[in-house]
Amino acid sequence: MASTEREIIVTGNPSWMPPGLRERDRDVVCRWKVTRAERNVFRHKPKIPVSDWAARHRIVTRGPLEESLYRKTTTPYLNGIMDAAWFPSVMTLIVCATPQVGKSFMADTLTGYAIDRDPGPVLYVYPDEDTATENMRDRILPMIKKSPRLRAFLTGLGGDESGQRVNLQHMQVYMAWARSASRLGNRSIKYVILDEVDKYPTVANVREASPIDLAEARTLTYNHAGRKIIKISTPTVEAAPIWQALMTEAQVIFDYWVRCPECRKFQAMRFEQIKVPPDERDPERIQNYNLAWYECESCGEKWNEHMRDVAVRRGQWRSRQEGQALRAYLFQKRPLKIGFHIPSWLSHFVSFWEIGAAFFRAQGSKLKLKDWNNKYCAMPWKPYEVERQEDRILALRDDRPRGIVPSG
């Protein structure tokens, strides 16, 4: 094994020097060798922001950017979330987001950072066993194996890499699913990642608590050792777990503010600013001819997707209530539980025409409108009924004889 020779020269007669070496007429030269394994053990790895770590060591293993290093400019809104996850005071991270915005990639990156910089047992919880096994095979193991930094922690033993667990040299990564109480118990966990919590059953089984409660209980041993609980999901309805966690559990909710490339004014993007031609309602034409754009609230500039990406790269996270920047808020308030809301129009991978066409396709169908609300706006569905005019008239009926009108 490779080693490095070190040398130190001892002058004088220090008290710790053996008596036989004190009677000498020259300095003592001490030499020793440090092996590579010893250097790895004793090397101090400084804490760096998770986003910086990802830009150096995280290899993208799926999608159009496969086999490339993570670029902070592709999904800029993820950088602040990943960095906030490892802020010392933060214990619980809640991310309510649409598909195609990188939320699962973010969760895996946090695991990679833990493996390299802050090791401890990791537990992933998925809605079902098949999803857990597939994600271990298709996402987590490839992430470890394709990164030179993370690959060094593999043991090389075949039995240490399975569909339900990875044993590394210094920690473990476990898979669990929401309907298995046994997979959610019997071990102490430092990092819990609860993926797509709105798809979990209410309880793990008839005799157990909810899967979320069971998983969170695994972290109690690490209460004073930097435990992290990460809840991620696309929302469904208001009473479901992710929206309840965001609204009632999070001490603060952060929204992403973009900066207009033209007028340089900050704003939180809203669906109402995605425009189509005034007389255009055909989703096929909107899609085929790219008839949608985003209109800046301040200057009215029409953004295409490229301008949107520029605006997002120049953006920042701000607290919903105070409007304070993310980093300043964390250092000032030092919150324990924080939440983030990510709609689809922030994503480099979602076009305005896609959002607009999907909206018009959903008209006239409650089911499709619910799906659009969840998957594009990252908002829960709230059932509603519209009162018809004749209902108001019929509600005024009484038992007065036919032909008699009210006096006056």
Short mmCIF file of C-alpha atoms in Angstrom, two decimals:
data_model
loop_
_atom_site.label_atom_id
_atom_site.label_comp_id
_atom_site.label_asym_id
_atom_site.label_seq_id
_atom_site.Cartn_x
_atom_site.Cartn_y
_atom_site.Cartn_z
CA MET A 1 0.00 0.00 0.00
CA ALA A 2 1.27 3.44 -0.89
CA SER A 3 2.83 5.36 1.99
CA THR A 4 4.51 8.66 2.69
CA GLU A 5 7.64 9.01 4.81
CA ARG A 6 7.67 11.72 7.47
CA GLU A 7 10.70 13.06 9.37
CA ILE A 8 11.17 15.06 12.55
CA ILE A 9 14.44 16.29 14.13
CA VAL A 10 14.66 16.32 17.94
CA THR A 11 17.13 18.77 19.50
CA GLY A 12 18.09 19.18 23.16
CA ASN A 13 17.06 16.77 25.94
CA PRO A 14 13.23 16.82 26.31
CA SER A 15 11.86 15.03 29.36
CA TRP A 16 10.05 12.42 27.29
CA MET A 17 13.30 11.30 25.61
CA PRO A 18 14.42 7.79 26.74
CA PRO A 19 17.47 8.00 29.09
CA GLY A 20 19.66 6.04 26.67
CA LEU A 21 19.24 8.76 24.02
CA ARG A 22 19.89 11.74 26.25
CA GLU A 23 23.70 11.21 26.27
CA ARG A 24 24.45 12.09 22.67
CA ASP A 25 26.46 14.63 20.78
CA ARG A 26 24.05 15.23 17.88
CA ASP A 27 20.38 15.70 17.11
CA VAL A 28 18.06 12.71 16.82
CA VAL A 29 16.26 12.18 13.51
CA CYS A 30 12.96 10.26 13.78
CA ARG A 31 11.32 8.83 10.68
CA TRP A 32 8.00 7.04 10.19
CA LYS A 33 5.66 6.11 7.39
CA VAL A 34 1.95 6.92 7.05
CA THR A 35 -0.06 4.61 4.80
CA ARG A 36 -2.80 5.81 2.51
CA ALA A 37 -5.44 4.14 4.69
CA GLU A 38 -4.11 5.96 7.75
CA ARG A 39 -4.20 9.26 5.90
CA ASN A 40 -7.85 8.66 4.95
CA VAL A 41 -8.74 7.97 8.58
CA PHE A 42 -7.02 11.03 10.02
CA ARG A 43 -7.69 13.48 7.19
CA HIS A 44 -10.06 16.26 8.25
CA LYS A 45 -12.68 16.91 5.60
CA PRO A 46 -13.93 20.47 5.95
CA LYS A 47 -17.66 21.13 5.88
CA ILE A 48 -18.54 22.72 2.57
CA PRO A 49 -21.97 23.65 1.15
CA VAL A 50 -23.78 20.61 -0.25
CA SER A 51 -24.22 22.34 -3.62
CA ASP A 52 -20.44 22.90 -3.89
CA TRP A 53 -19.82 19.27 -2.99
CA ALA A 54 -22.31 18.16 -5.66
CA ALA A 55 -20.59 20.27 -8.32
CA ARG A 56 -17.32 18.46 -7.55
CA HIS A 57 -18.41 14.87 -6.92
CA ARG A 58 -22.05 14.23 -7.91
CA ILE A 59 -22.40 12.46 -11.25
CA VAL A 60 -25.81 12.70 -12.94
CA THR A 61 -26.90 9.11 -13.58
CA ARG A 62 -30.27 9.63 -15.28
CA GLY A 63 -31.89 11.99 -17.76
CA PRO A 64 -30.56 14.15 -20.62
CA LEU A 65 -27.44 15.17 -18.64
CA GLU A 66 -26.47 11.60 -17.79
CA GLU A 67 -22.78 10.83 -17.11
CA SER A 68 -21.94 14.48 -16.44
CA LEU A 69 -21.06 16.35 -13.26
CA TYR A 70 -23.91 18.20 -11.58
CA ARG A 71 -24.14 21.79 -12.81
CA LYS A 72 -25.44 24.33 -10.33
CA THR A 73 -26.95 26.38 -13.15
CA THR A 74 -29.29 23.64 -14.40
CA THR A 75 -31.60 23.58 -11.37
CA PRO A 76 -30.47 26.64 -9.38
CA TYR A 77 -33.38 26.44 -6.93
CA LEU A 78 -32.05 23.10 -5.62
CA ASN A 79 -28.78 24.66 -4.45
CA GLY A 80 -30.34 26.67 -1.64
CA ILE A 81 -32.46 23.73 -0.46
CA MET A 82 -29.48 21.36 -0.32
CA ASP A 83 -27.34 23.89 1.53
CA ALA A 84 -30.15 24.65 3.99
CA ALA A 85 -30.60 20.94 4.74
CA TRP A 86 -27.17 20.85 6.41
CA PHE A 87 -27.55 24.11 8.30
CA PRO A 88 -26.77 23.23 11.95
CA SER A 89 -30.17 24.13 13.38
CA VAL A 90 -32.27 22.41 10.69
CA MET A 91 -33.61 18.98 11.61
CA THR A 92 -36.63 18.62 9.30
CA LEU A 93 -36.73 19.58 5.62
CA ILE A 94 -40.11 19.59 3.85
CA VAL A 95 -40.24 19.90 0.05
CA CYS A 96 -43.62 20.18 -1.69
CA ALA A 97 -42.92 20.06 -5.41
CA THR A 98 -44.17 18.96 -8.79
CA PRO A 99 -42.57 16.18 -10.86
CA GLN A 100 -39.66 17.06 -13.17
CA VAL A 101 -38.05 19.59 -10.81
CA GLY A 102 -35.27 17.37 -9.40
CA LYS A 103 -36.57 16.67 -5.88
CA SER A 104 -35.50 12.99 -5.89
CA PHE A 105 -32.09 13.95 -7.34
CA MET A 106 -31.75 16.40 -4.45
CA ALA A 107 -32.55 13.71 -1.86
CA ASP A 108 -29.96 11.34 -3.33
CA THR A 109 -27.37 14.14 -3.38
CA LEU A 110 -27.94 14.70 0.34
CA THR A 111 -27.23 11.00 0.86
CA GLY A 112 -24.02 11.27 -1.16
CA TYR A 113 -22.91 14.24 0.93
CA ALA A 114 -23.60 12.30 4.12
CA ILE A 115 -21.54 9.36 2.87
CA ASP A 116 -18.53 11.56 2.16
CA ARG A 117 -18.68 14.33 4.76
CA ASP A 118 -21.00 13.45 7.64
CA PRO A 119 -21.54 9.67 7.79
CA GLY A 120 -24.41 7.98 9.56
CA PRO A 121 -27.07 5.34 8.77
CA VAL A 122 -29.55 6.41 6.06
CA LEU A 123 -33.09 5.10 5.72
CA TYR A 124 -35.13 5.66 2.54
CA VAL A 125 -38.89 5.10 2.83
CA TYR A 126 -40.90 4.58 -0.38
CA PRO A 127 -44.60 3.87 -0.90
CA ASP A 128 -44.07 0.19 -1.85
CA GLU A 129 -41.39 -2.49 -2.05
CA ASP A 130 -41.05 -2.44 -5.85
CA THR A 131 -40.36 1.29 -5.85
CA ALA A 132 -37.77 0.89 -3.09
CA THR A 133 -35.94 -1.90 -4.93
CA GLU A 134 -36.01 -0.07 -8.26
CA ASN A 135 -34.64 3.14 -6.78
CA MET A 136 -31.80 1.31 -5.06
CA ARG A 137 -30.89 -0.41 -8.34
CA ASP A 138 -31.46 2.50 -10.74
CA ARG A 139 -30.52 5.59 -8.71
CA ILE A 140 -28.68 5.09 -5.44
CA LEU A 141 -26.15 2.38 -6.35
CA PRO A 142 -25.31 4.07 -9.70
CA MET A 143 -24.79 7.37 -7.86
CA ILE A 144 -22.27 5.71 -5.56
CA LYS A 145 -20.49 3.67 -8.21
CA LYS A 146 -20.12 6.43 -10.81
CA SER A 147 -18.65 8.98 -8.42
CA PRO A 148 -14.94 8.34 -7.77
CA ARG A 149 -15.34 9.98 -4.37
CA LEU A 150 -18.21 7.75 -3.26
CA ARG A 151 -17.01 4.59 -4.98
CA ALA A 152 -14.02 4.49 -2.63
CA PHE A 153 -16.39 3.71 0.27
CA LEU A 154 -17.68 0.45 -1.26
CA THR A 155 -16.43 -2.71 0.42
CA GLY A 156 -16.19 -4.77 -2.77
CA LEU A 157 -18.09 -7.64 -1.16
CA GLY A 158 -21.03 -8.91 -3.20
CA GLY A 159 -23.27 -9.40 -0.19
CA ASP A 160 -22.95 -5.73 0.76
CA GLU A 161 -24.91 -4.53 -2.28
CA SER A 162 -28.52 -5.68 -2.49
CA GLY A 163 -31.89 -4.27 -3.42
CA GLN A 164 -32.66 -3.42 0.19
CA ARG A 165 -29.34 -2.35 1.70
CA VAL A 166 -25.84 -1.11 0.91
CA ASN A 167 -23.10 -1.71 3.45
CA LEU A 168 -20.31 0.82 3.01
CA GLN A 169 -17.00 0.82 4.86
CA HIS A 170 -18.30 3.26 7.47
CA MET A 171 -22.13 3.33 7.27
CA GLN A 172 -25.25 1.72 5.79
CA VAL A 173 -28.00 2.83 3.42
CA TYR A 174 -31.29 0.99 4.01
CA MET A 175 -34.45 0.70 1.92
CA ALA A 176 -37.92 0.50 3.48
CA TRP A 177 -41.51 0.80 2.32
CA ALA A 178 -44.54 2.28 3.98
CA ARG A 179 -46.55 -0.93 4.43
CA SER A 180 -43.80 -2.85 6.21
CA ALA A 181 -43.57 -2.01 9.91
CA SER A 182 -40.61 -4.39 10.31
CA ARG A 183 -38.55 -2.54 7.70
CA LEU A 184 -39.30 0.75 9.47
CA GLY A 185 -38.11 -0.44 12.88
CA ASN A 186 -35.33 -2.23 14.73
CA ARG A 187 -32.47 0.10 13.86
CA SER A 188 -31.16 3.54 14.77
CA ILE A 189 -31.04 5.98 11.88
CA LYS A 190 -29.36 9.36 11.52
CA TYR A 191 -30.91 10.39 8.18
CA VAL A 192 -34.48 9.53 7.13
CA ILE A 193 -35.68 10.33 3.60
CA LEU A 194 -39.45 10.02 3.21
CA ASP A 195 -40.12 10.03 -0.53
CA GLU A 196 -43.62 10.70 -1.98
CA VAL A 197 -45.30 10.70 1.43
CA ASP A 198 -48.74 11.43 -0.08
CA LYS A 199 -48.73 7.90 -1.50
CA TYR A 200 -48.23 6.28 1.92
CA PRO A 201 -51.08 4.42 3.65
CA THR A 202 -52.48 6.01 6.79
CA VAL A 203 -50.93 3.27 8.98
CA ALA A 204 -48.23 0.69 8.28
CA ASN A 205 -50.61 -2.04 9.48
CA VAL A 206 -53.64 -2.33 11.76
CA ARG A 207 -51.50 -2.53 14.91
CA GLU A 208 -48.90 0.13 14.13
CA ALA A 209 -48.66 3.91 13.86
CA SER A 210 -48.28 5.81 10.58
CA PRO A 211 -45.20 5.03 8.45
CA ILE A 212 -43.97 8.60 8.90
CA ASP A 213 -44.14 8.39 12.70
CA LEU A 214 -42.42 5.00 12.73
CA ALA A 215 -39.58 6.25 10.54
CA GLU A 216 -39.10 9.46 12.53
CA ALA A 217 -38.89 7.45 15.76
CA ARG A 218 -35.78 5.70 14.38
CA THR A 219 -33.82 8.96 14.64
CA LEU A 220 -34.26 9.58 18.38
CA THR A 221 -30.83 8.11 19.18
CA TYR A 222 -29.27 10.84 17.02
CA ASN A 223 -31.32 13.65 18.57
CA HIS A 224 -28.15 15.54 19.56
CA ALA A 225 -25.95 14.23 16.76
CA GLY A 226 -27.20 16.07 13.69
CA ARG A 227 -30.18 13.92 12.64
CA LYS A 228 -32.09 14.94 9.50
CA ILE A 229 -35.68 14.11 8.49
CA ILE A 230 -36.45 14.89 4.84
CA LYS A 231 -40.06 14.82 3.60
CA ILE A 232 -40.64 15.05 -0.14
CA SER A 233 -43.78 14.70 -2.23
CA THR A 234 -46.01 16.00 -4.97
CA PRO A 235 -49.19 17.18 -3.20
CA THR A 236 -52.60 15.55 -3.62
CA VAL A 237 -55.26 16.99 -1.28
CA GLU A 238 -55.13 19.44 1.63
CA ALA A 239 -55.48 16.73 4.30
CA ALA A 240 -52.60 14.63 2.91
CA PRO A 241 -49.20 14.50 4.68
CA ILE A 242 -47.01 16.83 2.58
CA TRP A 243 -49.40 19.79 2.61
CA GLN A 244 -50.13 19.33 6.31
CA ALA A 245 -46.40 19.20 7.03
CA LEU A 246 -45.77 22.32 4.95
CA MET A 247 -48.65 24.32 6.47
CA THR A 248 -48.59 23.19 10.12
CA GLU A 249 -45.19 21.66 10.83
CA ALA A 250 -42.76 23.98 9.03
CA GLN A 251 -41.80 27.08 11.00
CA VAL A 252 -41.20 28.93 7.74
CA ILE A 253 -42.05 28.37 4.07
CA PHE A 254 -39.68 29.58 1.37
CA ASP A 255 -40.69 30.60 -2.16
CA TYR A 256 -38.27 31.08 -5.04
CA TRP A 257 -38.07 34.63 -6.42
CA VAL A 258 -36.67 35.05 -9.94
CA ARG A 259 -35.11 38.18 -11.44
CA CYS A 260 -36.33 39.55 -14.75
CA PRO A 261 -33.50 39.67 -17.34
CA GLU A 262 -34.96 42.92 -18.74
CA CYS A 263 -35.97 45.11 -15.77
CA ARG A 264 -34.00 43.15 -13.12
CA LYS A 265 -36.94 43.21 -10.69
CA PHE A 266 -37.46 40.22 -8.38
CA GLN A 267 -40.80 38.40 -8.39
CA ALA A 268 -42.34 35.09 -7.40
CA MET A 269 -43.54 33.39 -10.57
CA ARG A 270 -47.31 32.75 -10.76
CA PHE A 271 -49.41 30.71 -13.16
CA GLU A 272 -51.55 33.76 -13.93
CA GLN A 273 -48.57 35.31 -15.73
CA ILE A 274 -48.29 32.43 -18.21
CA LYS A 275 -50.08 33.84 -21.25
CA VAL A 276 -51.45 32.58 -24.57
CA PRO A 277 -52.94 34.62 -27.45
CA PRO A 278 -56.32 36.13 -26.41
CA ASP A 279 -58.49 33.98 -28.68
CA GLU A 280 -56.43 30.79 -28.41
CA ARG A 281 -57.89 27.90 -26.39
CA ASP A 282 -56.88 24.87 -28.45
CA PRO A 283 -54.32 22.83 -26.44
CA GLU A 284 -53.00 21.13 -29.58
CA ARG A 285 -52.25 24.45 -31.28
CA ILE A 286 -50.67 25.82 -28.09
CA GLN A 287 -48.41 22.78 -27.97
CA ASN A 288 -47.61 22.42 -31.68
CA TYR A 289 -46.87 26.10 -32.29
CA ASN A 290 -45.42 26.99 -28.87
CA LEU A 291 -48.07 29.66 -28.24
CA ALA A 292 -47.30 30.41 -24.60
CA TRP A 293 -44.96 32.76 -22.75
CA TYR A 294 -44.41 34.27 -19.32
CA GLU A 295 -45.14 37.97 -18.81
CA CYS A 296 -43.01 39.89 -16.33
CA GLU A 297 -45.19 41.47 -13.65
CA SER A 298 -43.05 44.62 -13.56
CA CYS A 299 -42.18 45.50 -17.15
CA GLY A 300 -44.46 43.24 -19.20
CA GLU A 301 -41.54 41.61 -21.03
CA LYS A 302 -42.50 38.31 -22.67
CA TRP A 303 -40.15 35.57 -21.51
CA ASN A 304 -39.43 32.47 -23.53
CA GLU A 305 -37.93 29.41 -21.83
CA HIS A 306 -34.37 30.71 -22.25
CA MET A 307 -35.21 34.00 -20.54
CA ARG A 308 -37.00 32.06 -17.81
CA ASP A 309 -33.86 30.01 -17.20
CA VAL A 310 -31.80 33.19 -16.96
CA ALA A 311 -34.30 34.68 -14.50
CA VAL A 312 -34.20 31.51 -12.38
CA ARG A 313 -30.39 31.42 -12.33
CA ARG A 314 -30.43 34.95 -10.90
CA GLY A 315 -33.09 34.12 -8.33
CA GLN A 316 -33.11 33.48 -4.60
CA TRP A 317 -35.22 31.83 -1.91
CA ARG A 318 -37.23 34.15 0.33
CA SER A 319 -39.41 33.45 3.36
CA ARG A 320 -43.10 33.66 2.51
CA GLN A 321 -44.10 35.82 5.45
CA GLU A 322 -41.20 38.25 5.94
CA GLY A 323 -39.69 38.15 2.44
CA GLN A 324 -36.25 37.58 3.98
CA ALA A 325 -33.49 35.84 2.01
CA LEU A 326 -32.89 32.19 2.92
CA ARG A 327 -29.35 32.47 4.27
CA ALA A 328 -30.09 35.56 6.35
CA TYR A 329 -33.21 33.94 7.78
CA LEU A 330 -31.36 30.77 8.79
CA PHE A 331 -28.61 32.66 10.62
CA GLN A 332 -31.04 35.04 12.31
CA LYS A 333 -33.90 32.69 13.30
CA ARG A 334 -32.10 29.32 13.33
CA PRO A 335 -35.29 27.31 12.60
CA LEU A 336 -35.68 23.62 13.34
CA LYS A 337 -38.19 22.78 10.59
CA ILE A 338 -38.29 24.51 7.20
CA GLY A 339 -40.39 24.06 4.06
CA PHE A 340 -39.96 24.78 0.35
CA HIS A 341 -42.58 25.06 -2.40
CA ILE A 342 -41.55 24.34 -6.01
CA PRO A 343 -44.04 24.75 -8.91
CA SER A 344 -43.24 23.35 -12.33
CA TRP A 345 -42.62 26.66 -14.13
CA LEU A 346 -39.28 27.06 -12.32
CA SER A 347 -37.90 23.95 -14.00
CA HIS A 348 -35.59 24.03 -17.00
CA PHE A 349 -37.26 20.79 -18.14
CA VAL A 350 -40.85 22.15 -18.32
CA SER A 351 -42.00 24.43 -21.15
CA PHE A 352 -44.68 27.12 -20.92
CA TRP A 353 -46.64 25.52 -23.77
CA GLU A 354 -46.74 22.26 -21.82
CA ILE A 355 -48.28 24.00 -18.80
CA GLY A 356 -50.76 26.00 -20.89
CA ALA A 357 -51.83 23.06 -23.05
CA ALA A 358 -52.31 20.85 -19.99
CA PHE A 359 -54.50 23.53 -18.38
CA PHE A 360 -56.89 23.75 -21.32
CA ARG A 361 -57.03 19.96 -21.66
CA ALA A 362 -58.11 19.79 -18.01
CA GLN A 363 -61.13 22.08 -18.45
CA GLY A 364 -64.43 20.30 -17.94
CA SER A 365 -62.94 17.41 -15.94
CA LYS A 366 -62.46 17.58 -12.18
CA LEU A 367 -60.07 14.63 -12.28
CA LYS A 368 -57.85 16.20 -14.93
CA LEU A 369 -57.98 19.60 -13.22
CA LYS A 370 -56.93 18.00 -9.92
CA ASP A 371 -54.03 16.28 -11.69
CA TRP A 372 -52.98 19.56 -13.33
CA ASN A 373 -53.17 21.42 -10.02
CA ASN A 374 -50.97 18.83 -8.30
CA LYS A 375 -48.43 18.23 -11.07
CA TYR A 376 -47.92 21.76 -12.36
CA CYS A 377 -48.81 24.14 -9.52
CA ALA A 378 -47.65 21.93 -6.61
CA MET A 379 -50.95 22.79 -4.93
CA PRO A 380 -53.39 20.41 -3.24
CA TRP A 381 -56.81 19.85 -4.71
CA LYS A 382 -59.68 21.46 -2.85
CA PRO A 383 -63.12 20.15 -3.87
CA TYR A 384 -65.61 22.84 -4.69
CA GLU A 385 -69.15 23.23 -6.02
CA VAL A 386 -70.57 26.12 -8.04
CA GLU A 387 -74.10 27.18 -7.14
CA ARG A 388 -76.34 27.54 -10.19
CA GLN A 389 -78.67 30.54 -10.55
CA GLU A 390 -81.80 28.37 -10.49
CA ASP A 391 -80.67 26.90 -7.16
CA ARG A 392 -80.80 30.38 -5.64
CA ILE A 393 -84.31 30.94 -6.96
CA LEU A 394 -85.60 27.58 -5.77
CA ALA A 395 -84.16 28.23 -2.32
CA LEU A 396 -86.62 31.13 -1.90
CA ARG A 397 -89.67 28.87 -2.12
CA ASP A 398 -92.15 28.73 0.77
CA ASP A 399 -95.60 27.19 1.36
CA ARG A 400 -97.60 30.20 0.09
CA PRO A 401 -100.61 29.17 -2.09
CA ARG A 402 -100.11 29.26 -5.87
CA GLY A 403 -100.88 32.68 -7.39
CA ILE A 404 -100.24 34.66 -4.20
CA VAL A 405 -97.23 36.98 -4.33
CA PRO A 406 -95.46 38.62 -1.35
CA SER A 407 -96.94 41.90 -0.25
CA GLY A 408 -95.15 45.07 -1.32
#
